[in-house]
Amino acid sequence: MIISIVNHKEGTATTTSAINISIGLARQYRKVLLLEMDLQGDISSALNITNQQKSINEVLMGEALFQDVILQREGIDVVPANISLVDVELSMWELENNFYLLKKHLSVLSKNYDYIIIDCPPSLSLLTLNALCASDQIIIPFKLTVLGVNSLELMLSTVEKVQKKLNPSLKIMGVLPVIVNKRKNISKEIMDYLTKMINIRIFKNYIRANVKASEAALFGMSILEYAPNSSSAIDYKNLVKEIINS
Ligand SMILES: Nc1ncnc2c1ncn2[C@@H]1O[C@H](COP(=O)(O)OP(=O)(O)OP(=O)(O)O)[C@@H](O)[C@H]1O
Ligand SMILES: [Mg+2]
């Protein structure tokens, strides 16, 4: 199963969720590939990947095979990206069937994995559209703020367009509340609003705010590895069980 973690709004724990869901799935004995589609290279820095020779950039351009660029971290396979993905994206606009390039390259690989998790950039770019066209499901991490609700509505309408025009089999696995501060009333009100207004699953195991989440990336580790007893690690472990059972 190919799952994109996607929200075009910045700073919604997309990368943190992609990493910890992937490693959580591997700890449940699933074979996982984590694919970075973001030129910011945040997966690479958060998992301490330095000096990589080749990345998703070369694969998309047909200059390397996935086998040449896969590395191992904490029990998962990882395909990193880097800043020159911006040039790749520009070149992709000139290619035929450019929405389906990633899908084409992944097709030879998907049988090797139980899950392929794609970390999307915070934009509705050609890279994001490639991820959505290659995916079976998406998870939308979501911060419980008023601006978050607006951007979630835009995200959902974009997904609807992709389902109509590009990938009819794409499904929304669920919306994942992240960086949740339960003490703030606004969160509860927004959660109630969402439950009433949006006919989409909201994961029961939302991710609580915890400073260990930011620290883990600084030390080049997942939260599951860096702070296994922290609330965020516990939340991601429970979320992974919810994903497996869905
Ligand atoms: N559960 C959490 N509690 C507290 N802080 C968190 C939590 N999860 C993530 N963060 C912090 O929030 C910030 C954004 O996280 P992250 O980079 O995963 O988001 P993103 O949506 O991928 O961002 P970008 O838009 O830059 O791609 C980071 O500083 C991260 O450490
Ligand atoms: Mg990110």
mmCIF file of N, CA and C in Angstrom, residues 36-40 55-58 60 80-92 121 127:
data_model
loop_
_atom_site.group_PDB
_atom_site.id
_atom_site.type_symbol
_atom_site.label_atom_id
_atom_site.label_comp_id
_atom_site.label_asym_id
_atom_site.label_seq_id
_atom_site.Cartn_x
_atom_site.Cartn_y
_atom_site.Cartn_z
ATOM 1 N N GLU A 36 11.136 10.482 0.214
ATOM 2 C CA GLU A 36 11.075 11.934 0.405
ATOM 3 C C GLU A 36 10.823 12.622 -0.935
ATOM 4 N N MET A 37 9.749 13.407 -1.001
ATOM 5 C CA MET A 37 9.458 14.152 -2.243
ATOM 6 C C MET A 37 9.594 15.649 -2.016
ATOM 7 N N ASP A 38 10.333 16.019 -1.000
ATOM 8 C CA ASP A 38 10.426 17.431 -0.618
ATOM 9 C C ASP A 38 11.858 17.930 -0.740
ATOM 10 N N LEU A 39 12.034 18.998 -1.535
ATOM 11 C CA LEU A 39 13.399 19.495 -1.754
ATOM 12 C C LEU A 39 14.036 20.065 -0.485
ATOM 13 N N GLN A 40 13.242 20.294 0.558
ATOM 14 C CA GLN A 40 13.827 20.794 1.809
ATOM 15 C C GLN A 40 14.779 19.759 2.434
ATOM 16 N N SER A 55 19.728 10.520 -5.225
ATOM 17 C CA SER A 55 18.484 10.687 -4.486
ATOM 18 C C SER A 55 17.301 10.446 -5.427
ATOM 19 N N ILE A 56 16.108 10.732 -4.924
ATOM 20 C CA ILE A 56 14.900 10.602 -5.754
ATOM 21 C C ILE A 56 15.019 11.449 -7.028
ATOM 22 N N ASN A 57 15.810 12.521 -6.948
ATOM 23 C CA ASN A 57 16.001 13.413 -8.098
ATOM 24 C C ASN A 57 16.424 12.618 -9.344
ATOM 25 N N GLU A 58 17.451 11.798 -9.191
ATOM 26 C CA GLU A 58 17.990 11.049 -10.337
ATOM 27 C C GLU A 58 16.993 9.973 -10.794
ATOM 28 N N LEU A 60 13.690 10.138 -10.666
ATOM 29 C CA LEU A 60 12.616 10.781 -11.438
ATOM 30 C C LEU A 60 13.082 11.152 -12.839
ATOM 31 N N PRO A 80 16.124 9.419 -0.099
ATOM 32 C CA PRO A 80 16.196 10.842 0.252
ATOM 33 C C PRO A 80 15.985 11.756 -0.957
ATOM 34 N N ALA A 81 15.809 13.040 -0.641
ATOM 35 C CA ALA A 81 15.742 14.076 -1.685
ATOM 36 C C ALA A 81 16.686 15.199 -1.294
ATOM 37 N N ASN A 82 16.896 16.124 -2.194
ATOM 38 C CA ASN A 82 17.670 17.312 -1.812
ATOM 39 C C ASN A 82 17.240 18.511 -2.639
ATOM 40 N N ILE A 83 17.888 19.606 -2.395
ATOM 41 C CA ILE A 83 17.455 20.897 -2.928
ATOM 42 C C ILE A 83 17.365 20.919 -4.448
ATOM 43 N N SER A 84 18.191 20.098 -5.127
ATOM 44 C CA SER A 84 18.142 20.171 -6.600
ATOM 45 C C SER A 84 16.859 19.545 -7.165
ATOM 46 N N LEU A 85 16.011 19.044 -6.269
ATOM 47 C CA LEU A 85 14.694 18.577 -6.727
ATOM 48 C C LEU A 85 13.901 19.716 -7.383
ATOM 49 N N VAL A 86 14.252 20.940 -7.056
ATOM 50 C CA VAL A 86 13.574 22.083 -7.680
ATOM 51 C C VAL A 86 13.841 22.104 -9.190
ATOM 52 N N ASP A 87 15.065 21.769 -9.594
ATOM 53 C CA ASP A 87 15.381 21.707 -11.027
ATOM 54 C C ASP A 87 14.669 20.531 -11.684
ATOM 55 N N VAL A 88 14.627 19.422 -10.918
ATOM 56 C CA VAL A 88 13.955 18.230 -11.438
ATOM 57 C C VAL A 88 12.491 18.563 -11.708
ATOM 58 N N GLU A 89 11.868 19.267 -10.763
ATOM 59 C CA GLU A 89 10.456 19.596 -10.932
ATOM 60 C C GLU A 89 10.245 20.450 -12.181
ATOM 61 N N LEU A 90 11.146 21.398 -12.413
ATOM 62 C CA LEU A 90 11.024 22.245 -13.606
ATOM 63 C C LEU A 90 11.147 21.399 -14.877
ATOM 64 N N SER A 91 12.108 20.475 -14.871
ATOM 65 C CA SER A 91 12.279 19.607 -16.051
ATOM 66 C C SER A 91 11.061 18.705 -16.240
ATOM 67 N N MET A 92 10.453 18.307 -15.120
ATOM 68 C CA MET A 92 9.303 17.399 -15.220
ATOM 69 C C MET A 92 8.142 18.022 -15.989
ATOM 70 N N PRO A 121 5.857 17.721 0.007
ATOM 71 C CA PRO A 121 6.229 19.106 0.349
ATOM 72 C C PRO A 121 4.994 19.900 0.774
ATOM 73 N N LEU A 127 5.299 17.909 -7.710
ATOM 74 C CA LEU A 127 5.822 16.810 -6.881
ATOM 75 C C LEU A 127 4.692 16.223 -6.025
#
